[in-house]
Short mmCIF file of C-alpha atoms in Angstrom, two decimals:
data_model
loop_
_atom_site.label_atom_id
_atom_site.label_comp_id
_atom_site.label_asym_id
_atom_site.label_seq_id
_atom_site.Cartn_x
_atom_site.Cartn_y
_atom_site.Cartn_z
CA GLU A 104 -29.19 -15.65 -10.14
CA LEU A 105 -27.96 -17.16 -13.35
CA VAL A 106 -26.04 -20.26 -12.06
CA GLU A 107 -29.44 -22.21 -12.37
CA LYS A 108 -30.14 -20.74 -16.12
CA LEU A 109 -26.42 -21.14 -16.98
CA THR A 110 -25.57 -24.97 -15.42
CA THR A 111 -25.54 -27.75 -17.83
CA ALA A 112 -27.94 -31.14 -16.93
CA ASP A 113 -25.08 -32.87 -16.81
CA GLN A 114 -23.56 -30.47 -13.94
CA LYS A 115 -26.94 -29.41 -11.95
CA LYS A 116 -26.54 -32.40 -9.26
CA VAL A 117 -22.08 -30.90 -8.67
CA VAL A 118 -23.36 -27.59 -8.55
CA GLU A 119 -26.48 -27.45 -6.71
CA ASN A 120 -25.53 -29.77 -3.74
CA TYR A 121 -22.26 -27.01 -3.86
CA VAL A 122 -24.49 -24.06 -3.22
CA ARG A 123 -26.10 -25.77 -0.99
CA GLU A 124 -22.97 -25.54 1.23
CA ALA A 125 -22.18 -22.05 0.49
CA GLN A 126 -24.91 -20.84 1.22
CA LYS A 127 -24.47 -22.23 4.89
CA LYS A 128 -21.55 -19.75 5.43
CA SER A 129 -21.36 -16.44 6.55
CA GLU A 130 -19.25 -13.94 4.28
CA VAL A 131 -16.40 -13.83 7.20
CA GLU A 132 -16.62 -17.39 6.63
CA ARG A 133 -16.09 -17.19 3.41
CA GLN A 134 -13.51 -15.17 2.40
CA ALA A 135 -10.90 -16.88 5.57
CA ASN A 136 -10.94 -19.79 4.33
CA LYS A 137 -8.27 -19.86 2.32
CA GLU A 138 -9.01 -23.32 0.68
CA LYS A 139 -10.23 -22.65 -3.05
CA THR A 140 -13.37 -24.54 -3.82
CA GLY A 141 -15.42 -24.50 -6.23
CA VAL A 142 -17.46 -26.38 -9.41
CA PHE A 143 -18.01 -26.38 -13.22
CA THR A 144 -20.54 -25.46 -14.03
CA GLY A 145 -20.84 -26.57 -17.42
CA ALA A 146 -21.29 -23.14 -19.29
CA TYR A 147 -18.72 -21.29 -21.48
CA ALA A 148 -18.93 -17.47 -21.45
CA VAL A 149 -17.46 -15.54 -24.65
CA ASN A 150 -15.09 -13.40 -23.84
CA PRO A 151 -16.28 -9.75 -26.59
CA VAL A 152 -12.59 -8.65 -27.49
CA ASN A 153 -10.93 -11.97 -28.63
CA ASP A 154 -14.62 -15.09 -28.91
CA THR A 155 -12.33 -16.73 -27.00
CA LYS A 156 -14.86 -19.36 -24.98
CA ILE A 157 -13.86 -18.62 -20.55
CA PRO A 158 -15.14 -21.99 -18.21
CA VAL A 159 -18.05 -20.10 -16.26
CA TRP A 160 -16.94 -22.19 -12.23
CA VAL A 161 -19.36 -20.99 -9.39
CA ALA A 162 -16.95 -20.57 -6.11
CA ASP A 163 -17.65 -19.31 -2.68
CA TYR A 164 -14.70 -16.79 -2.64
CA VAL A 165 -16.19 -15.18 -4.48
CA LEU A 166 -19.05 -12.73 -3.23
CA GLY A 167 -22.60 -12.10 -3.93
CA GLY A 168 -22.69 -8.42 -3.66
CA TYR A 169 -19.06 -7.28 -5.28
CA GLY A 170 -19.81 -5.86 -8.11
CA THR A 171 -22.48 -7.96 -10.02
CA GLY A 172 -21.26 -10.58 -8.30
CA ALA A 173 -19.74 -12.70 -11.75
CA ILE A 174 -15.62 -12.01 -11.85
CA MET A 175 -13.01 -12.45 -14.58
CA ALA A 176 -10.90 -14.18 -13.01
CA VAL A 177 -8.41 -15.40 -16.33
CA PRO A 178 -5.53 -13.31 -16.26
CA ALA A 179 -5.07 -14.19 -11.70
CA HIS A 180 -3.52 -11.29 -11.70
CA ASP A 181 -5.24 -11.40 -7.77
CA GLU A 182 -3.70 -13.72 -5.59
CA ARG A 183 -7.14 -15.42 -4.60
CA ASP A 184 -8.04 -15.95 -8.75
CA GLN A 185 -4.42 -17.34 -8.44
CA GLU A 186 -4.72 -19.76 -5.98
CA PHE A 187 -8.18 -20.97 -8.01
CA ALA A 188 -6.58 -21.49 -10.94
CA LYS A 189 -3.34 -23.12 -9.73
CA THR A 190 -6.15 -25.55 -6.77
CA PHE A 191 -8.05 -26.68 -10.77
CA ASP A 192 -5.23 -26.77 -12.04
CA LEU A 193 -6.97 -23.77 -14.62
CA PRO A 194 -5.00 -22.08 -17.69
CA ILE A 195 -3.10 -18.65 -15.99
CA ILE A 196 -2.75 -16.35 -18.62
CA ASP A 197 -0.67 -13.03 -17.44
CA VAL A 198 -1.55 -10.44 -19.03
CA ILE A 199 0.63 -7.21 -17.99
CA ASP A 200 3.51 -7.17 -18.14
CA GLU A 201 7.46 -6.02 -15.76
CA ASN A 202 6.68 -2.91 -16.96
CA ASN A 203 2.99 -2.55 -16.59
CA LYS A 204 1.72 -3.19 -20.30
CA LEU A 205 -0.59 -5.46 -21.76
CA ILE A 206 0.27 -8.49 -22.88
CA ASN A 207 -1.76 -11.74 -24.45
CA SER A 208 -4.25 -8.68 -25.06
CA ASP A 209 -4.55 -8.78 -29.31
CA LYS A 210 -4.56 -5.44 -30.24
CA PHE A 211 -3.99 -3.33 -27.33
CA ASP A 212 -1.26 -5.03 -26.75
CA GLY A 213 1.67 -2.44 -25.41
CA THR A 214 -1.69 -0.38 -23.87
CA ASP A 215 -0.91 1.39 -20.08
CA ALA A 216 -2.27 -0.98 -17.84
CA ASN A 217 -3.30 1.41 -15.71
CA GLU A 218 -5.72 2.91 -18.95
CA ALA A 219 -6.79 0.24 -20.64
CA ARG A 220 -9.20 -0.21 -18.59
CA GLU A 221 -11.30 2.67 -19.81
CA ILE A 222 -9.65 2.19 -23.23
CA ILE A 223 -11.45 -0.89 -24.10
CA VAL A 224 -14.52 0.32 -22.06
CA ARG A 225 -14.76 2.32 -24.75
CA HIS A 226 -14.07 -0.09 -27.16
CA LEU A 227 -16.90 -2.39 -25.41
CA GLU A 228 -19.14 0.29 -25.92
CA LYS A 229 -18.13 1.78 -29.69
CA THR A 230 -18.59 -1.54 -31.33
CA LYS A 231 -22.28 -1.90 -29.35
CA GLN A 232 -20.94 -4.97 -27.10
CA ALA A 233 -21.08 -3.13 -23.39
CA GLU A 234 -21.71 -0.51 -21.70
CA PRO A 235 -20.39 1.28 -18.30
CA LYS A 236 -22.12 1.36 -15.24
CA VAL A 237 -21.15 2.13 -11.63
CA ASN A 238 -23.24 -0.14 -8.43
CA TYR A 239 -23.15 1.41 -5.38
CA ARG A 240 -23.44 -1.18 -2.13
CA MET A 241 -24.97 0.92 0.76
CA ASN A 242 -25.60 -0.46 4.21
CA ASP A 243 -27.12 0.99 7.34
CA TRP A 244 -24.58 2.60 9.64
CA SER A 245 -24.67 0.92 13.63
CA VAL A 246 -23.56 3.40 15.81
CA SER A 247 -24.91 2.07 19.27
CA ARG A 248 -23.21 -0.45 21.60
CA GLN A 249 -24.43 -2.02 24.88
CA ARG A 250 -21.28 -1.31 27.05
CA TYR A 251 -19.78 1.56 29.25
CA TRP A 252 -17.04 2.95 26.99
CA GLY A 253 -17.66 5.20 24.10
CA ALA A 254 -19.56 8.82 23.75
CA PRO A 255 -22.24 9.14 25.52
CA ILE A 256 -25.32 9.83 23.40
CA PRO A 257 -27.51 12.73 23.65
CA ILE A 258 -31.05 11.44 24.14
CA VAL A 259 -34.11 11.12 26.89
CA ASN A 260 -36.12 8.03 26.56
CA CYS A 261 -40.08 9.47 27.83
CA PRO A 262 -42.37 7.92 28.20
CA LYS A 263 -44.83 10.44 26.37
CA ASP A 264 -42.06 12.44 24.40
CA GLY A 265 -40.55 9.03 23.11
CA ALA A 266 -36.86 10.09 22.19
CA VAL A 267 -36.00 13.36 23.01
CA LEU A 268 -32.33 15.43 22.18
CA VAL A 269 -30.53 16.39 25.31
CA PRO A 270 -30.65 20.73 24.96
CA GLU A 271 -27.08 22.22 24.39
CA ASP A 272 -26.95 23.81 27.62
CA GLN A 273 -26.66 20.26 29.43
CA LEU A 274 -23.92 19.33 27.07
CA PRO A 275 -21.11 17.28 27.58
CA ILE A 276 -23.02 14.74 29.37
CA ILE A 277 -20.36 12.72 31.88
CA LEU A 278 -20.88 9.34 32.38
CA PRO A 279 -21.27 7.92 35.46
CA GLU A 280 -17.89 6.39 37.62
CA LEU A 281 -18.74 2.59 38.29
CA ASP A 282 -17.12 -0.28 39.50
CA ASP A 283 -18.56 -3.32 37.78
CA PHE A 284 -18.66 -2.44 34.39
CA GLN A 285 -20.83 -6.63 33.77
CA PRO A 286 -24.56 -5.96 31.72
CA SER A 287 -27.41 -4.47 33.30
CA GLY A 288 -28.76 -7.60 32.45
CA ASP A 289 -31.37 -6.33 30.74
CA GLY A 290 -30.11 -6.13 27.60
CA ARG A 291 -28.29 -2.15 28.72
CA SER A 292 -25.56 -1.58 29.18
CA ALA A 293 -23.44 -1.20 32.65
CA LEU A 294 -25.45 2.43 32.95
CA ALA A 295 -28.69 1.10 33.47
CA ARG A 296 -27.65 0.34 36.83
CA ALA A 297 -26.78 3.79 37.91
CA THR A 298 -29.50 5.16 38.67
CA ASP A 299 -28.19 8.69 39.96
CA TRP A 300 -27.32 8.44 36.21
CA LEU A 301 -30.12 7.77 34.51
CA GLU A 302 -32.79 9.00 35.82
CA VAL A 303 -33.45 12.93 34.99
CA ASP A 304 -36.98 15.06 33.74
CA CYS A 305 -37.94 14.64 30.75
CA PRO A 306 -36.22 18.31 28.44
CA LYS A 307 -39.35 18.62 26.41
CA CYS A 308 -42.67 17.76 29.39
CA GLY A 309 -40.38 17.63 32.52
CA GLY A 310 -42.10 13.91 33.53
CA LYS A 311 -39.81 11.46 34.90
CA ALA A 312 -37.10 9.73 32.34
CA GLU A 313 -34.45 8.27 31.82
CA ARG A 314 -31.00 8.65 29.64
CA GLU A 315 -29.70 6.84 27.04
CA THR A 316 -27.63 3.92 27.82
CA ASP A 317 -26.25 3.02 24.47
CA THR A 318 -22.86 5.08 23.89
CA LEU A 319 -21.75 5.99 20.81
CA ASP A 320 -19.36 3.10 17.98
CA THR A 321 -15.70 4.61 18.47
CA TYR A 322 -15.87 4.68 14.94
CA ILE A 323 -17.69 7.65 15.77
CA CYS A 324 -14.71 8.72 17.51
CA SER A 325 -12.23 7.81 14.81
CA SER A 326 -14.42 9.40 12.54
CA TRP A 327 -13.12 12.86 13.52
CA TYR A 328 -10.85 12.75 16.39
CA PHE A 329 -8.11 14.76 14.10
CA LEU A 330 -9.98 17.89 13.88
CA ARG A 331 -9.80 17.60 17.55
CA TYR A 332 -6.26 17.44 17.24
CA PHE A 333 -6.35 20.90 15.67
CA ASP A 334 -7.69 22.43 18.25
CA ALA A 335 -7.08 20.28 21.60
CA HIS A 336 -7.02 22.82 23.81
CA ASN A 337 -10.87 24.46 22.91
CA GLN A 338 -13.33 24.13 26.18
CA GLN A 339 -16.47 25.75 23.77
CA GLN A 340 -16.63 22.89 20.62
CA ALA A 341 -14.94 20.29 19.31
CA PHE A 342 -12.81 22.49 16.64
CA GLY A 343 -12.79 25.81 15.61
CA SER A 344 -14.13 26.00 12.48
CA ASP A 345 -10.88 28.62 11.65
CA VAL A 346 -8.45 26.22 12.69
CA ALA A 347 -9.44 23.65 10.81
CA ASN A 348 -10.15 25.14 7.37
CA LYS A 349 -6.41 25.87 8.43
CA TRP A 350 -5.00 22.53 8.43
CA MET A 351 -7.38 20.95 6.14
CA PRO A 352 -7.29 17.80 5.00
CA ILE A 353 -4.66 16.05 6.06
CA ASP A 354 -2.08 15.65 3.41
CA PHE A 355 -0.92 11.61 4.35
CA TYR A 356 -3.35 8.94 5.44
CA ASN A 357 -2.52 6.13 6.19
CA GLY A 358 -3.87 2.79 7.77
CA ALA A 359 -4.92 -1.29 7.68
CA ASP A 360 -7.40 -2.36 8.02
CA HIS A 361 -9.03 1.13 7.35
CA ALA A 362 -10.00 1.63 3.78
CA THR A 363 -14.28 0.34 4.30
CA ALA A 364 -14.71 1.05 7.04
CA HIS A 365 -12.73 4.28 8.90
CA MET A 366 -12.55 6.07 6.55
CA LEU A 367 -15.26 6.03 4.41
CA TYR A 368 -17.09 7.50 8.15
CA ALA A 369 -14.69 10.15 8.30
CA ARG A 370 -15.57 11.13 4.61
CA PHE A 371 -19.18 10.56 5.83
CA VAL A 372 -18.66 13.00 9.09
CA THR A 373 -16.27 15.46 7.17
CA ARG A 374 -19.23 15.75 4.24
CA PHE A 375 -21.50 16.54 7.10
CA PHE A 376 -19.64 19.59 9.00
CA THR A 377 -19.81 20.81 4.96
CA LYS A 378 -23.32 20.70 5.95
CA ILE A 379 -22.93 22.08 8.29
CA GLY A 380 -21.14 25.48 7.78
CA LEU A 381 -18.14 23.94 9.95
CA LEU A 382 -15.38 23.07 7.12
CA LYS A 383 -15.32 24.65 4.04
CA ASN A 384 -13.86 21.40 2.28
CA PRO A 385 -15.69 17.61 2.32
CA GLU A 386 -13.06 15.75 1.73
CA PRO A 387 -10.81 14.70 4.51
CA PHE A 388 -7.73 13.40 3.22
CA LYS A 389 -5.92 14.94 0.64
CA GLN A 390 -3.95 10.84 -0.02
CA PHE A 391 -5.19 7.32 1.41
CA LEU A 392 -2.30 4.62 2.05
CA PHE A 393 -4.24 0.99 2.92
CA ASN A 394 -0.59 -0.91 4.24
CA GLY A 395 -1.18 -5.15 3.63
CA LYS A 396 0.17 -7.43 5.84
CA VAL A 397 3.03 -9.26 6.97
CA THR A 398 1.77 -12.90 7.28
CA ALA A 399 3.04 -16.33 8.18
CA SER A 400 5.48 -18.04 5.80
CA ASP A 401 2.35 -20.16 4.42
CA GLY A 402 0.58 -17.77 4.05
CA GLN A 403 -1.56 -17.26 6.63
CA MET A 404 -2.30 -14.28 9.34
CA PHE A 405 -0.70 -14.92 12.63
CA SER A 406 -2.12 -15.37 15.32
CA LYS A 407 -1.84 -16.15 18.54
CA SER A 408 -4.18 -19.60 18.85
CA LYS A 409 -1.90 -21.54 15.50
CA GLY A 410 1.43 -19.77 17.93
CA ASN A 411 2.26 -19.36 14.30
CA GLY A 412 3.42 -15.47 15.47
CA VAL A 413 7.24 -14.24 14.91
CA ASP A 414 8.25 -11.78 18.15
CA PRO A 415 10.13 -8.71 17.46
CA LEU A 416 12.15 -8.43 20.05
CA ASP A 417 13.31 -12.34 19.63
CA ILE A 418 14.28 -11.37 16.66
CA ILE A 419 16.34 -8.25 17.63
CA ASP A 420 17.51 -10.54 20.03
CA GLN A 421 19.63 -12.98 18.02
CA GLY A 422 21.44 -9.09 17.31
CA TYR A 423 20.34 -7.99 13.63
CA GLY A 424 18.94 -4.91 15.80
CA ALA A 425 15.67 -3.03 15.84
CA ASP A 426 17.10 -1.71 12.22
CA ALA A 427 17.45 -4.31 10.21
CA LEU A 428 13.76 -5.54 11.24
CA ARG A 429 12.20 -2.62 10.86
CA THR A 430 13.91 -2.13 6.55
CA TYR A 431 12.90 -6.13 6.46
CA LEU A 432 9.10 -5.41 6.58
CA MET A 433 9.43 -2.28 4.19
CA PHE A 434 12.02 -4.55 2.01
CA ALA A 435 9.62 -6.92 1.60
CA ALA A 436 6.91 -6.13 -1.04
CA PRO A 437 5.29 -2.44 -1.91
CA LEU A 438 3.73 -1.66 1.67
CA GLU A 439 0.18 -2.02 -0.54
CA LEU A 440 -0.02 -5.73 -0.92
CA TRP A 441 0.95 -8.44 1.49
CA ALA A 442 3.57 -9.81 2.43
CA LYS A 443 5.25 -13.77 3.98
CA TRP A 444 7.32 -13.82 6.43
CA ASP A 445 11.01 -14.81 5.40
CA PRO A 446 13.00 -15.99 7.84
CA GLN A 447 15.95 -14.24 5.72
CA GLY A 448 14.66 -11.47 5.30
CA VAL A 449 16.21 -9.91 8.24
CA PRO A 450 19.49 -11.65 7.75
CA ALA A 451 19.69 -9.48 4.33
CA THR A 452 18.93 -5.85 5.64
CA HIS A 453 20.81 -6.73 7.89
CA ARG A 454 23.88 -7.92 5.55
CA PHE A 455 22.95 -4.47 3.84
CA ILE A 456 22.75 -2.56 7.39
CA SER A 457 26.27 -3.96 7.92
CA ARG A 458 27.83 -3.37 4.63
CA VAL A 459 27.45 0.48 5.24
CA TRP A 460 28.86 0.14 8.58
CA ASN A 461 31.95 -1.37 7.59
CA LEU A 462 32.65 1.05 4.51
CA VAL A 463 32.40 3.74 6.82
CA GLN A 464 34.47 2.27 9.16
CA GLU A 465 37.61 1.45 6.92
CA TYR A 466 36.46 5.19 5.42
CA ASN A 467 37.32 6.58 8.70
CA ALA A 468 40.14 4.52 9.67
CA THR A 469 41.72 5.66 6.60
CA VAL A 470 45.02 8.11 6.18
CA ILE A 471 44.91 11.89 5.56
CA PRO A 472 46.56 12.81 2.95
CA SER A 473 47.69 16.08 4.17
CA GLU A 474 46.84 17.51 0.53
CA VAL A 475 43.04 16.82 1.03
CA GLU A 476 43.06 16.84 4.80
CA GLU A 477 40.51 19.97 6.18
CA SER A 478 37.35 19.53 8.19
CA VAL A 479 34.13 17.38 7.52
CA THR A 480 32.21 19.08 4.33
CA ASP A 481 28.38 19.24 4.10
CA LEU A 482 26.69 17.86 1.06
CA SER A 483 26.57 21.73 -0.75
CA THR A 484 30.17 21.53 -1.21
CA ASN A 485 31.50 21.83 -4.82
CA VAL A 486 33.84 18.20 -4.79
CA ARG A 487 36.00 16.84 -7.88
CA ASP A 488 35.30 15.43 -10.48
CA ASP A 489 38.44 15.44 -12.02
CA THR A 490 39.21 11.28 -12.56
CA THR A 491 37.03 9.07 -13.79
CA ASP A 492 37.17 7.20 -10.80
CA THR A 493 35.62 10.15 -9.36
CA SER A 494 32.57 10.11 -11.74
CA GLU A 495 31.83 6.96 -11.49
CA VAL A 496 31.19 7.22 -7.49
CA LEU A 497 29.60 10.21 -7.93
CA ARG A 498 26.99 8.98 -10.42
CA ALA A 499 26.48 6.35 -8.56
CA VAL A 500 25.60 8.36 -5.13
CA HIS A 501 23.43 10.48 -7.34
CA LYS A 502 21.44 8.27 -9.34
CA MET A 503 20.46 6.63 -6.22
CA ILE A 504 19.99 10.00 -4.32
CA LYS A 505 17.18 10.72 -7.10
CA LYS A 506 15.86 6.92 -7.38
CA VAL A 507 15.20 6.66 -3.21
CA THR A 508 13.50 9.91 -3.54
CA GLU A 509 11.60 10.28 -5.75
CA ASP A 510 10.55 6.51 -4.83
CA VAL A 511 10.28 7.70 -0.58
CA GLU A 512 7.69 10.74 -1.39
CA GLY A 513 5.71 7.66 -3.86
CA ASN A 514 5.53 5.57 -0.84
CA ARG A 515 7.99 2.70 -2.61
CA TYR A 516 9.87 1.89 0.56
CA ASN A 517 11.28 -1.19 -1.17
CA THR A 518 12.88 -0.41 -4.01
CA ALA A 519 14.10 2.44 -2.54
CA ILE A 520 15.74 0.26 -0.50
CA ALA A 521 17.28 -1.99 -3.36
CA ALA A 522 18.39 1.45 -5.04
CA MET A 523 20.82 1.91 -1.16
CA MET A 524 21.59 -1.80 -1.65
CA GLU A 525 22.49 -1.41 -4.96
CA CYS A 526 24.27 1.84 -4.70
CA THR A 527 26.10 -0.21 -1.95
CA ASN A 528 27.74 -2.87 -3.85
CA ASP A 529 28.50 -0.14 -6.39
CA LEU A 530 30.94 2.00 -3.44
CA TYR A 531 32.04 -1.41 -2.52
CA LYS A 532 33.73 -2.78 -6.14
CA LEU A 533 34.50 1.38 -6.42
CA LYS A 534 36.71 1.59 -3.62
CA THR A 535 38.62 -1.51 -5.33
CA GLY A 536 40.19 2.23 -6.72
CA GLY A 537 41.53 4.23 -4.87
CA PHE A 538 39.73 4.54 -0.93
CA GLY A 539 39.97 7.40 0.78
CA LYS A 540 39.74 10.53 2.96
CA SER A 541 38.62 13.23 0.23
CA ASP A 542 35.67 15.56 -0.55
CA VAL A 543 33.93 12.73 -2.72
CA TRP A 544 34.30 9.46 -0.43
CA GLN A 545 33.43 11.89 2.12
CA GLU A 546 30.42 12.75 0.48
CA ALA A 547 29.34 9.64 -0.85
CA LEU A 548 28.62 8.04 2.17
CA GLN A 549 27.09 10.93 4.15
CA ASN A 550 24.67 11.00 1.47
CA VAL A 551 24.41 6.96 1.44
CA VAL A 552 23.60 6.94 4.83
CA ALA A 553 21.05 10.22 5.76
CA CYS A 554 18.95 7.96 2.89
CA MET A 555 19.44 4.61 4.68
CA ALA A 556 17.96 7.69 8.21
CA PRO A 557 14.27 6.52 7.74
CA PHE A 558 14.84 3.00 6.81
CA ALA A 559 17.50 2.14 9.11
CA PRO A 560 16.90 5.03 12.86
CA HIS A 561 19.51 4.08 14.87
CA ALA A 562 22.09 3.11 12.95
CA ALA A 563 21.83 5.87 10.36
CA GLU A 564 23.00 8.45 12.96
CA ASP A 565 25.30 6.81 14.72
CA LEU A 566 27.21 6.73 11.16
CA TRP A 567 26.28 10.75 10.75
CA HIS A 568 28.27 11.13 14.32
CA GLN A 569 31.28 9.33 12.89
CA LEU A 570 31.12 10.64 9.55
CA GLY A 571 32.04 13.79 12.03
CA HIS A 572 28.72 15.14 12.32
CA SER A 573 27.27 17.04 15.07
CA THR A 574 23.93 17.25 14.27
CA THR A 575 21.13 15.02 13.95
CA VAL A 576 20.71 13.09 10.59
CA HIS A 577 17.53 13.32 10.63
CA LYS A 578 16.35 17.06 10.55
CA ASP A 579 17.23 18.91 7.08
CA SER A 580 20.43 16.02 5.64
CA TRP A 581 18.74 14.99 3.21
CA PRO A 582 20.34 15.23 0.04
CA LYS A 583 19.65 16.50 -3.42
CA PHE A 584 21.03 15.19 -7.04
CA ASP A 585 22.56 16.98 -9.44
CA GLU A 586 21.46 15.57 -12.62
CA LYS A 587 24.57 16.72 -14.46
CA TYR A 588 26.12 13.05 -13.04
CA LEU A 589 22.90 11.12 -13.65
CA ALA A 590 23.58 11.56 -17.78
CA THR A 591 24.25 8.12 -19.75
CA ASP A 592 25.81 7.34 -22.55
CA GLU A 593 23.78 3.84 -23.25
CA ILE A 594 20.84 2.79 -21.17
CA THR A 595 19.40 -1.03 -20.95
CA VAL A 596 16.15 -1.86 -23.30
CA ILE A 597 14.48 -4.58 -22.79
CA VAL A 598 13.38 -7.36 -24.95
CA GLN A 599 9.98 -9.22 -25.12
CA ILE A 600 8.13 -11.76 -27.84
CA ASN A 601 5.01 -12.07 -27.21
CA GLY A 602 5.13 -10.74 -24.52
CA LYS A 603 8.02 -12.93 -22.88
CA LEU A 604 11.08 -11.48 -21.58
CA ARG A 605 13.78 -13.06 -23.92
CA GLY A 606 16.53 -11.27 -23.13
CA ASN A 607 17.97 -7.48 -22.30
CA LEU A 608 20.35 -4.74 -24.46
CA GLN A 609 22.64 -1.70 -24.18
CA VAL A 610 21.80 0.02 -26.86
CA ALA A 611 23.16 4.17 -26.63
CA ALA A 612 20.64 6.88 -24.69
CA ASP A 613 20.58 8.76 -28.24
CA ALA A 614 18.92 6.08 -30.87
CA ASP A 615 16.06 5.93 -31.74
CA GLU A 616 13.51 3.41 -32.28
CA LYS A 617 14.57 2.63 -36.06
CA ALA A 618 17.75 1.97 -34.44
CA VAL A 619 16.91 0.32 -31.10
CA VAL A 620 15.23 -2.44 -33.29
CA GLU A 621 17.63 -3.55 -35.95
CA ALA A 622 20.25 -3.65 -32.63
CA VAL A 623 17.61 -5.70 -30.66
CA LYS A 624 17.42 -7.89 -34.19
CA ALA A 625 20.70 -8.04 -34.52
CA ASP A 626 21.33 -9.85 -31.05
CA SER A 627 22.92 -13.36 -31.77
CA LYS A 628 19.97 -14.74 -28.55
CA ILE A 629 17.44 -12.68 -29.81
CA ALA A 630 17.79 -13.48 -33.25
CA GLY A 631 17.70 -16.77 -32.42
CA TYR A 632 14.43 -16.61 -30.82
CA LEU A 633 13.32 -14.61 -34.61
CA GLU A 634 14.68 -17.52 -36.56
CA GLY A 635 12.17 -18.19 -39.04
CA GLN A 636 9.38 -15.84 -37.66
CA THR A 637 6.82 -13.75 -38.82
CA ILE A 638 6.90 -10.44 -37.14
CA LYS A 639 3.48 -9.46 -37.39
CA LYS A 640 3.92 -6.15 -35.08
CA THR A 641 6.29 -4.28 -32.24
CA ILE A 642 6.35 -2.81 -29.69
CA TYR A 643 8.32 0.05 -28.64
CA VAL A 644 8.10 2.25 -25.48
CA ALA A 645 10.62 4.19 -25.99
CA GLY A 646 14.62 3.84 -23.98
CA LYS A 647 12.62 1.04 -22.04
CA LEU A 648 11.39 -1.62 -24.07
CA VAL A 649 10.36 -3.74 -27.61
CA ASN A 650 8.12 -5.98 -27.71
CA PHE A 651 7.87 -8.66 -30.96
CA VAL A 652 4.58 -9.94 -31.69
CA ILE A 653 4.92 -12.89 -33.47
#
């Protein structure tokens, strides 16, 4: 509603034409269109934090029902905002660095991005420029469908008494078997033709009535099916409360298209069950992950009609195998982000798996020295660390175990795989200094294989047995890292100037802030950037980052 008020006189005609065309499209069409369109209103908004003037545009990819219907798109960290800015050659200002800290944000530089929103809102509230507000968008839930399949709706429609509930002793309603599933022709489902099932006596007045021919939307069933899993053979009720309360809530739930529909409905139904006393906890899930999709290389959705799909069997039949494809899909991007299909992605993960495979083959081919010839030890075996090579091998492997363990728990599969790749590279370098049968190398390789198992299960299982194990790698094989092998004398500190990466520096692990900052200033490369400049502010994140604001 602000568009008409904001638009300047010289932009009035072009804005009106654009709005008129946008109103002809549905919200679905507007969201599906990848090509960003828009027009400048001629007006500017003023950023209340730094008084910067920001041009106000009208764009049909911004939906009126989202928040206030007006969005701040200048930082362009959202992919859609970035596409829009590039289309119209608008400035793109990065406000979050690779360490998840604010940059180009004036007094808020260095603030953790996860905390920044609340901090900035509190500042605006304190200066009386704004106040926080919660907006709710509620839609009616259509639960009926004019089709044969689905859960029957337990209603009888009576000419006299209207909609009457089917008595409990007549439940469940069993749908009739049909040969023809086409609609009845009068706006009702095929059930309307099953007259023996359709025509019943009204439970209230006893007169002639008809069953409801609509069935429940499948979202109804998928909103509580997890509760049925706990008590699948119960013939008296949907689930026993004692059994469900023992296991609820679900520890982890993952779904691609389920964030707004399935999860919302599941929470609604679970609250309903809680309100009537069947459950104790109104929340169905402890943790939910909305995973992104893989699109075609050009960013379009995979589609049969477009013929741009990628057949997994084609990838497998090319010789890369299922493990390489599976590993690539988890390596391509963080799970919650969309990723474009990269034709070179599967070959890259295939090379990684092949390198681990070749390392094990080379190790098994070495001759066992008589003084260390012994049976395969389990993961708890104490290994010798009396040489430099041994300590380096242990440091590389235990660093990997820690990273992969934490990342798998945090659903950061892409960085877990990256850690295994880095460890494999380190082992290839270290084996040049001496490689053969020993407790250290045995444990190092089986730890790599064990960590690889969730991502490349077939190759890992084969390699596990090649390393002398008779049990499966997928049970009780996960290694534990030892902190004593993770200690290091130096750490890498990232150096930024005005939020832009300018280099990194190795410093003593126990160095304090003053020593780190002085060491960074003394570095010849960084000193070149600072020459002739006045450092207004120094932001230091212990053990991680130094950012000079000049």
